[in-house]
Short mmCIF file of C-alpha atoms and ligand atoms in Angstrom, two decimals:
data_model
loop_
_atom_site.label_atom_id
_atom_site.label_comp_id
_atom_site.label_asym_id
_atom_site.label_seq_id
_atom_site.Cartn_x
_atom_site.Cartn_y
_atom_site.Cartn_z
CA MET A 1 0.01 0.31 -0.08
CA PHE A 2 1.61 3.26 -1.05
CA PRO A 3 -0.25 5.93 0.93
CA LEU A 4 -1.09 9.37 -0.34
CA PHE A 5 0.86 10.78 2.85
CA GLU A 6 4.10 9.06 2.91
CA ASN A 7 7.18 10.78 2.92
CA THR A 8 9.45 9.94 -0.49
CA VAL A 9 12.87 11.04 -1.97
CA ILE A 10 13.08 12.04 -5.18
CA ASN A 11 17.19 12.80 -6.10
CA GLY A 12 17.90 13.92 -2.44
CA MET A 13 14.32 16.60 -2.30
CA ASN A 14 12.59 15.05 0.64
CA LEU A 15 8.99 15.47 0.21
CA ARG A 16 6.64 14.78 2.83
CA ASN A 17 3.98 13.43 0.88
CA ARG A 18 2.67 12.64 -2.91
CA ILE A 19 1.03 15.40 -3.69
CA VAL A 20 2.44 17.91 -6.15
CA ARG A 21 1.17 21.26 -6.97
CA SER A 22 1.75 21.31 -10.45
CA ALA A 23 3.14 24.23 -12.29
CA THR A 24 0.22 27.28 -12.43
CA TRP A 25 1.30 30.72 -14.04
CA GLU A 26 -0.04 32.90 -11.08
CA GLY A 27 0.44 36.77 -13.69
CA MET A 28 2.05 38.27 -10.46
CA CYS A 29 5.49 39.48 -11.73
CA ALA A 30 6.84 42.33 -13.10
CA PRO A 31 6.69 42.97 -17.04
CA ASP A 32 10.89 42.15 -17.44
CA GLY A 33 10.03 38.68 -15.19
CA ARG A 34 11.23 40.08 -11.80
CA PRO A 35 8.93 38.05 -8.79
CA SER A 36 7.25 40.05 -6.51
CA SER A 37 6.72 39.62 -2.98
CA LYS A 38 2.88 39.32 -3.23
CA LEU A 39 4.50 36.22 -5.21
CA ALA A 40 6.38 35.21 -2.23
CA ASP A 41 3.86 35.00 -0.11
CA TYR A 42 1.29 33.17 -2.68
CA TYR A 43 3.90 30.65 -2.62
CA ALA A 44 3.87 30.62 1.52
CA THR A 45 0.54 30.20 1.61
CA LEU A 46 0.60 27.03 -0.54
CA ALA A 47 3.48 25.44 1.69
CA ARG A 48 1.20 26.39 5.21
CA GLY A 49 -1.12 24.79 3.24
CA GLY A 50 0.82 21.06 3.44
CA VAL A 51 1.65 20.18 -0.40
CA GLY A 52 4.62 18.14 -1.12
CA LEU A 53 6.53 19.61 -3.98
CA ILE A 54 5.42 23.03 -5.25
CA ILE A 55 5.85 23.83 -8.68
CA THR A 56 6.24 27.24 -9.68
CA GLY A 57 4.74 28.51 -12.73
CA TYR A 58 6.73 28.46 -15.93
CA THR A 59 9.67 31.10 -15.78
CA PHE A 60 11.28 32.03 -19.40
CA VAL A 61 14.77 31.45 -19.40
CA ARG A 62 14.86 34.31 -22.18
CA PRO A 63 12.79 37.24 -22.79
CA GLU A 64 11.57 36.53 -26.02
CA GLY A 65 10.16 32.89 -24.67
CA LYS A 66 7.58 34.98 -22.73
CA GLN A 67 3.48 34.42 -22.91
CA PHE A 68 1.13 35.50 -20.57
CA THR A 69 1.62 38.83 -19.30
CA GLY A 70 3.30 38.82 -14.83
CA LYS A 71 5.08 35.44 -16.37
CA MET A 72 8.21 35.14 -14.51
CA GLY A 73 11.46 35.35 -15.73
CA ILE A 74 14.75 33.73 -14.98
CA GLN A 75 17.29 34.84 -17.50
CA THR A 76 18.91 37.55 -15.65
CA ASP A 77 21.47 37.26 -12.26
CA ASP A 78 19.64 40.87 -10.95
CA PHE A 79 16.38 38.90 -9.75
CA ALA A 80 18.52 37.18 -7.18
CA PRO A 81 17.24 38.59 -3.76
CA ASP A 82 13.86 38.84 -5.08
CA TYR A 83 13.79 34.77 -5.91
CA GLN A 84 16.03 33.79 -2.58
CA ARG A 85 13.26 35.63 -0.45
CA LEU A 86 10.54 33.56 -2.71
CA THR A 87 12.94 30.36 -1.86
CA GLN A 88 13.54 31.51 1.66
CA ALA A 89 9.43 32.05 2.29
CA VAL A 90 8.77 28.95 1.08
CA HIS A 91 11.05 26.88 3.15
CA ALA A 92 10.02 28.88 6.48
CA GLU A 93 6.60 27.25 6.11
CA GLY A 94 8.36 23.55 5.72
CA GLY A 95 8.22 23.52 2.04
CA ILE A 96 9.56 22.24 -1.17
CA VAL A 97 9.81 24.28 -4.19
CA ALA A 98 11.22 23.60 -8.14
CA ILE A 99 11.00 26.00 -10.82
CA GLN A 100 9.40 25.24 -13.93
CA LEU A 101 11.56 26.24 -17.05
CA VAL A 102 9.97 26.97 -20.14
CA HIS A 103 10.65 28.98 -23.50
CA ALA A 104 7.16 29.51 -25.48
CA GLY A 105 8.76 29.23 -28.80
CA GLY A 106 5.52 30.18 -31.02
CA GLN A 107 3.41 30.28 -28.53
CA ALA A 108 5.09 33.64 -27.09
CA ASN A 109 3.12 37.05 -27.59
CA PRO A 110 5.30 39.16 -29.69
CA GLU A 111 3.24 41.98 -27.13
CA GLN A 112 5.25 40.16 -24.01
CA ALA A 113 8.35 38.93 -25.81
CA GLY A 114 9.24 42.24 -27.81
CA ARG A 115 9.55 40.21 -30.99
CA GLN A 116 8.33 38.24 -33.97
CA PRO A 117 8.42 34.41 -31.84
CA LEU A 118 10.76 32.10 -32.60
CA ALA A 119 9.79 28.25 -33.25
CA PRO A 120 10.79 25.05 -35.21
CA SER A 121 9.64 25.88 -38.28
CA ALA A 122 7.67 29.37 -39.67
CA ILE A 123 4.31 28.17 -39.53
CA LYS A 124 1.05 29.66 -37.99
CA VAL A 125 -0.69 26.86 -35.90
CA THR A 126 -4.04 27.34 -34.31
CA GLN A 127 -2.68 28.66 -31.01
CA PHE A 128 0.24 30.26 -32.17
CA PRO A 129 -0.43 34.57 -32.31
CA ALA A 130 1.80 35.05 -34.71
CA GLU A 131 3.63 33.28 -37.96
CA PRO A 132 6.93 32.54 -35.93
CA ALA A 133 10.22 32.74 -37.52
CA GLU A 134 12.01 29.65 -37.53
CA LEU A 135 14.64 29.43 -35.53
CA ASN A 136 18.59 28.61 -37.40
CA PRO A 137 21.10 26.31 -35.61
CA ALA A 138 22.83 29.17 -33.52
CA GLU A 139 19.73 30.61 -31.88
CA ILE A 140 18.52 26.99 -30.89
CA GLN A 141 22.12 26.58 -29.09
CA GLU A 142 21.41 30.13 -27.34
CA ILE A 143 18.33 29.18 -26.35
CA VAL A 144 19.80 25.57 -24.89
CA ALA A 145 22.48 27.71 -23.26
CA ALA A 146 19.90 30.11 -21.67
CA PHE A 147 18.39 26.67 -19.93
CA GLY A 148 21.44 25.74 -18.45
CA TRP A 149 22.06 29.64 -17.14
CA ALA A 150 18.39 29.30 -15.95
CA ALA A 151 18.64 26.36 -13.81
CA GLY A 152 21.85 26.85 -12.44
CA ARG A 153 20.73 30.56 -10.93
CA ALA A 154 17.57 28.35 -9.60
CA LYS A 155 19.89 26.14 -8.21
CA ASP A 156 22.22 29.30 -6.59
CA TRP A 157 18.84 30.66 -5.24
CA GLY A 158 17.58 27.75 -3.04
CA PHE A 159 15.12 26.03 -5.76
CA ASP A 160 14.86 22.40 -4.35
CA GLY A 161 15.04 21.55 -8.21
CA VAL A 162 13.94 22.15 -11.93
CA GLN A 163 11.04 21.24 -13.93
CA LEU A 164 11.48 21.55 -17.79
CA HIS A 165 8.27 22.47 -19.48
CA GLY A 166 8.26 19.89 -22.61
CA ALA A 167 4.24 19.90 -22.46
CA HIS A 168 0.86 22.24 -23.50
CA GLY A 169 2.34 23.00 -27.09
CA TYR A 170 5.66 25.33 -25.86
CA LEU A 171 9.09 24.75 -27.35
CA ILE A 172 10.04 21.26 -26.25
CA ASN A 173 6.72 20.29 -27.13
CA GLN A 174 6.74 22.31 -30.36
CA PHE A 175 10.03 19.99 -31.07
CA LEU A 176 8.67 16.66 -30.45
CA SER A 177 5.42 17.47 -32.25
CA PRO A 178 5.57 16.80 -36.25
CA LEU A 179 2.46 19.24 -36.85
CA THR A 180 5.07 22.08 -35.63
CA ASN A 181 8.35 20.37 -36.37
CA ARG A 182 9.04 20.78 -40.01
CA ARG A 183 12.45 20.84 -40.15
CA THR A 184 14.49 18.84 -42.75
CA ASP A 185 17.52 18.94 -40.54
CA GLU A 186 19.07 16.74 -37.42
CA PHE A 187 16.22 18.68 -35.12
CA GLY A 188 13.39 17.40 -37.01
CA GLY A 189 11.85 14.37 -39.02
CA ASN A 190 11.94 10.78 -37.18
CA ILE A 191 11.52 11.26 -33.33
CA GLU A 192 14.56 10.39 -32.71
CA ASN A 193 15.57 14.18 -34.06
CA ARG A 194 12.36 15.55 -32.92
CA CYS A 195 13.80 14.94 -29.02
CA ARG A 196 17.30 16.16 -30.06
CA PHE A 197 16.56 20.10 -29.20
CA MET A 198 14.78 18.34 -25.62
CA MET A 199 17.55 15.94 -25.04
CA LEU A 200 20.19 18.98 -25.99
CA VAL A 201 18.44 21.10 -23.09
CA TYR A 202 18.12 18.48 -20.66
CA ARG A 203 21.68 17.49 -20.73
CA GLN A 204 22.78 21.54 -20.62
CA VAL A 205 20.77 21.28 -17.39
CA ARG A 206 22.41 18.40 -16.19
CA ARG A 207 26.02 19.48 -16.68
CA ILE A 208 25.11 23.06 -15.08
CA VAL A 209 23.51 21.48 -12.08
CA GLY A 210 25.35 18.07 -11.70
CA ASN A 211 23.98 14.79 -11.14
CA ASP A 212 22.82 15.28 -7.48
CA TYR A 213 19.99 17.79 -8.10
CA PRO A 214 16.47 17.25 -9.15
CA VAL A 215 15.47 17.69 -13.19
CA MET A 216 11.91 17.01 -14.10
CA ILE A 217 10.01 17.48 -16.53
CA LYS A 218 6.26 17.94 -17.81
CA LEU A 219 5.82 16.04 -21.20
CA ASN A 220 2.76 15.49 -22.92
CA ALA A 221 1.90 11.81 -23.28
CA LYS A 222 0.00 13.11 -26.34
CA ASP A 223 -1.23 16.51 -28.41
CA HIS A 224 -4.75 15.52 -28.68
CA LEU A 225 -4.06 17.25 -32.23
CA ASP A 226 -4.45 15.50 -35.61
CA GLY A 227 -1.05 15.24 -36.61
CA GLY A 228 0.47 16.55 -33.81
CA LEU A 229 2.79 14.17 -30.68
CA ASN A 230 1.15 10.99 -30.29
CA GLN A 231 1.13 8.14 -27.80
CA ALA A 232 4.13 6.09 -29.27
CA ASP A 233 6.71 8.97 -30.06
CA ALA A 234 5.79 10.48 -26.39
CA CYS A 235 6.76 7.19 -24.85
CA TYR A 236 9.97 7.00 -26.82
CA ALA A 237 10.28 10.52 -25.38
CA ALA A 238 10.02 9.59 -22.17
CA ARG A 239 12.80 6.56 -22.70
CA LEU A 240 15.10 8.76 -23.70
CA LEU A 241 14.87 10.91 -21.00
CA ASP A 242 14.64 7.90 -18.21
CA LYS A 243 17.75 6.34 -19.52
CA ALA A 244 19.61 10.23 -19.54
CA GLY A 245 18.73 10.02 -15.59
CA ILE A 246 15.93 12.38 -15.50
CA ASP A 247 14.28 12.27 -11.97
CA ALA A 248 10.59 12.50 -12.33
CA ILE A 249 7.98 12.73 -15.42
CA GLU A 250 4.98 14.64 -14.78
CA VAL A 251 2.43 13.24 -17.65
CA SER A 252 0.46 15.81 -18.92
CA ALA A 253 -1.66 16.37 -22.38
CA GLY A 254 -3.10 18.67 -24.70
CA THR A 255 -2.10 22.13 -26.07
CA ALA A 256 -4.16 25.24 -26.04
CA ALA A 257 -5.68 24.15 -29.62
CA SER A 258 -7.01 20.70 -28.36
CA GLY A 259 -10.12 22.00 -27.56
CA GLU A 260 -12.19 19.73 -25.23
CA LYS A 261 -9.35 17.96 -24.52
CA GLY A 262 -7.01 20.42 -23.26
CA PRO A 263 -4.54 21.01 -20.65
CA ALA A 264 -6.82 22.35 -17.75
CA ARG A 265 -10.26 20.95 -18.78
CA LYS A 266 -13.36 22.38 -17.85
CA LYS A 267 -16.67 21.05 -15.65
CA ILE A 268 -14.66 18.71 -13.57
CA ILE A 269 -17.77 18.36 -10.83
CA ALA A 270 -18.00 13.96 -10.91
CA PRO A 271 -15.06 11.24 -9.89
CA GLU A 272 -15.80 9.74 -13.58
CA LYS A 273 -15.03 13.06 -15.09
CA GLU A 274 -11.95 13.20 -12.72
CA ALA A 275 -7.54 11.98 -13.18
CA TYR A 276 -8.27 12.79 -16.88
CA ASN A 277 -4.36 11.65 -17.83
CA LEU A 278 -4.68 9.01 -15.76
CA GLU A 279 -4.70 6.27 -18.83
CA LEU A 280 -1.71 8.18 -20.39
CA ALA A 281 0.35 8.25 -17.38
CA ARG A 282 0.05 4.41 -16.91
CA ARG A 283 1.25 4.00 -20.15
CA ILE A 284 4.41 5.82 -19.27
CA LYS A 285 4.97 4.21 -16.06
CA THR A 286 5.41 1.06 -17.92
CA GLU A 287 8.14 2.57 -20.11
CA VAL A 288 10.19 4.31 -17.78
CA ALA A 289 12.18 3.55 -14.33
CA CYS A 290 12.08 7.01 -13.03
CA PRO A 291 9.11 8.43 -10.55
CA VAL A 292 5.86 9.07 -12.77
CA MET A 293 3.70 12.29 -11.81
CA VAL A 294 -0.22 12.16 -12.99
CA VAL A 295 -1.77 16.18 -12.93
CA GLY A 296 -5.68 16.55 -14.69
CA GLY A 297 -8.63 16.77 -13.02
CA PHE A 298 -7.50 15.22 -9.59
CA ARG A 299 -10.63 16.62 -6.88
CA SER A 300 -11.18 13.71 -4.82
CA TYR A 301 -9.45 11.54 -2.26
CA ASP A 302 -10.49 8.67 -3.18
CA VAL A 303 -9.43 9.25 -6.61
CA ALA A 304 -6.28 10.54 -5.31
CA GLN A 305 -5.49 7.96 -3.42
CA LYS A 306 -6.21 4.95 -5.68
CA ALA A 307 -4.43 6.38 -8.46
CA VAL A 308 -1.55 5.83 -6.05
CA ASN A 309 -2.26 3.31 -4.89
CA GLN A 310 -3.78 1.15 -7.60
CA ASP A 311 -2.60 2.17 -10.51
CA LYS A 312 0.90 3.02 -8.88
CA MET A 313 1.48 6.68 -9.52
CA ASP A 314 4.11 7.76 -7.84
CA TYR A 315 2.67 11.38 -7.55
CA ILE A 316 -0.38 13.50 -8.37
CA ALA A 317 -0.57 16.89 -9.40
CA MET A 318 -3.10 19.57 -9.10
CA SER A 319 -3.20 22.97 -9.84
CA ARG A 320 -6.91 24.82 -9.87
CA PRO A 321 -7.81 23.40 -6.59
CA LEU A 322 -4.55 24.78 -5.05
CA ILE A 323 -5.65 28.14 -6.56
CA ARG A 324 -9.25 27.85 -4.72
CA GLU A 325 -7.81 26.03 -1.83
CA PRO A 326 -4.34 25.88 -0.69
CA GLY A 327 -4.84 24.34 2.23
CA LEU A 328 -6.63 21.20 0.70
CA PRO A 329 -3.73 18.55 1.38
CA ASN A 330 -3.13 19.64 4.98
CA ARG A 331 -7.98 19.16 5.23
CA TRP A 332 -7.26 15.96 4.06
CA LEU A 333 -4.40 15.11 6.16
CA ARG A 334 -7.08 16.07 9.33
CA GLY A 335 -9.20 13.84 7.81
CA ASP A 336 -11.54 16.09 6.53
CA ARG A 337 -11.74 14.03 3.28
CA SER A 338 -14.29 15.67 1.29
CA PRO A 339 -13.34 16.86 -2.53
CA ALA A 340 -12.03 20.24 -3.39
CA THR A 341 -14.45 22.59 -4.30
CA CYS A 342 -12.83 23.80 -7.54
CA ILE A 343 -15.49 23.28 -10.06
CA SER A 344 -12.94 24.07 -13.02
CA CYS A 345 -14.50 26.87 -14.21
CA ASN A 346 -11.10 28.24 -15.26
CA LYS A 347 -12.18 32.15 -14.66
CA CYS A 348 -8.98 31.74 -12.68
CA PHE A 349 -7.05 32.66 -15.70
CA ILE A 350 -8.91 36.15 -16.06
CA PRO A 351 -7.57 38.49 -12.86
CA GLY A 352 -3.92 36.94 -13.83
CA MET A 353 -4.49 38.61 -16.78
CA LYS A 354 -6.02 41.97 -15.68
CA GLU A 355 -5.68 42.53 -11.83
CA GLY A 356 -2.39 41.29 -11.32
CA GLY A 357 -2.66 38.10 -9.89
CA ILE A 358 -4.55 34.75 -10.41
CA TYR A 359 -7.10 33.79 -7.68
CA CYS A 360 -10.64 31.69 -6.86
CA VAL A 361 -13.22 34.50 -8.41
CA LEU A 362 -15.97 32.12 -7.09
CA GLU A 363 -14.65 31.64 -3.92
CA LYS A 364 -14.49 35.03 -3.98
CA LYS A 365 -17.72 36.04 -4.43
CA GLU A 366 -18.83 33.62 -2.47
CA ARG A 367 -16.91 35.04 0.12
CA GLN A 368 -18.54 38.64 -0.51
CA LYS A 369 -21.97 37.35 -0.16
CA LYS A 370 -21.57 35.49 3.24
CA GLU A 371 -19.80 38.87 4.46
CA ARG A 372 -22.98 40.80 2.92
CA ARG A 373 -25.37 38.86 4.58
CA SER A 374 -23.46 39.00 8.16
C1 LIG B 1 -4.33 29.44 -14.47
C2 LIG B 1 -3.98 28.51 -14.71
C3 LIG B 1 -2.39 28.72 -15.37
C4 LIG B 1 -1.56 27.43 -15.28
N1 LIG B 1 -0.10 27.68 -15.88
C5 LIG B 1 0.61 26.68 -15.58
C6 LIG B 1 1.98 26.97 -15.96
O1 LIG B 1 2.65 27.65 -15.76
N2 LIG B 1 2.89 25.96 -16.49
C7 LIG B 1 2.19 24.71 -16.71
O2 LIG B 1 2.82 23.35 -16.96
N3 LIG B 1 0.80 24.01 -16.35
C8 LIG B 1 0.06 25.18 -16.14
N4 LIG B 1 -1.16 25.14 -16.37
C9 LIG B 1 -1.68 23.89 -16.15
C10 LIG B 1 -1.69 22.94 -14.84
O3 LIG B 1 -0.36 22.40 -14.18
C11 LIG B 1 -2.26 21.63 -14.93
O4 LIG B 1 -2.17 21.31 -15.66
C12 LIG B 1 -4.06 21.57 -15.60
O5 LIG B 1 -4.60 22.96 -14.99
C13 LIG B 1 -4.57 20.27 -15.11
O6 LIG B 1 -4.98 20.48 -13.51
P1 LIG B 1 -6.16 20.84 -12.44
O7 LIG B 1 -7.01 19.77 -13.28
O8 LIG B 1 -5.08 20.15 -11.88
O9 LIG B 1 -5.82 22.12 -12.96
C14 LIG B 1 -2.43 26.32 -15.85
C15 LIG B 1 -3.32 26.18 -15.45
C16 LIG B 1 -4.21 26.71 -15.00
C17 LIG B 1 -5.42 27.12 -14.54
#
């Protein structure tokens, strides 16, 4: 029996339970990506809530890899004190925090990124805001190097690990997917070539942080798009990473163009709608030796516990439930096992775009209503 609340270790990183806060953009940073004290407080609250591992919102490694407003950036040494405050705030609450590193590639927003987006191929697919320019080999190497510097900074500044964002249609995923990668050089074509960018990034990060530091990845097990990354190719990518020494794979699926099968599906209001990436994650689990995390629609204790205990998932990851209830892990630990109150409406994105930070819009409305009544 593998209980949800059990101590585990990932390459020296001690985790108090098997619940992970999946990366969640908060929209709380300055335009250059400098994290705010509001963001540090936000992470301290998450740590206080009892989650085993916090993975930060996606953090751009180079300015042209920026997508949403208020996104974290780690492209410069200048942010050292700000990030040190953030990691110290988490550690002071007994939390553990890994940073998610990303380059948005063709999904970058030209207004936020300050230039035409860069992508494996100069093709505008549905979820790209503009036609990107094709990355040349020198630019590819610069981005690979930037991932390495970013990981080195993260380690120096107190992060307990890093997670590469290889999911949801961002640059690593764009290279993996035949839909966005039409290259005819060594980075395109068969799956071995389409994995090349991801492996260069992984190896560069590993070179910089060393073997005794957790390097994880969030990987799409399927894009749910005609012509996109399929399950067999995703399994190939997972095996490659595993052999190269990745410390954990978080399984997700879909991109912003995948409609109802996007990464953050709506209306997860019954147990049968939960855990919508579990089957894909079970498949990945059979292919690799490293720990597997699964994200997507976990809302009830029983579904989470079953995924760990019966389906042999090493970790379950959640995003939206912890926006509404950062204290959910401790609530479950204390014995109140009622499901997360998140209704998966995705309205939390709106204040992230317009009000300088995400929060649960519904919870705020309900709270205000109660306050007016009393
Ligand atoms: C507001 C918001 C921001 C998100 N930001 C990120 C992100 O920065 N990186 C990432 O990998 N996924 C991001 N996601 C996706 C979540 O990590 C997760 O994969 C998805 O929401 C499904 O999990 P859930 O049902 O527990 O919310 C975000 C989701 C939401 C709702």
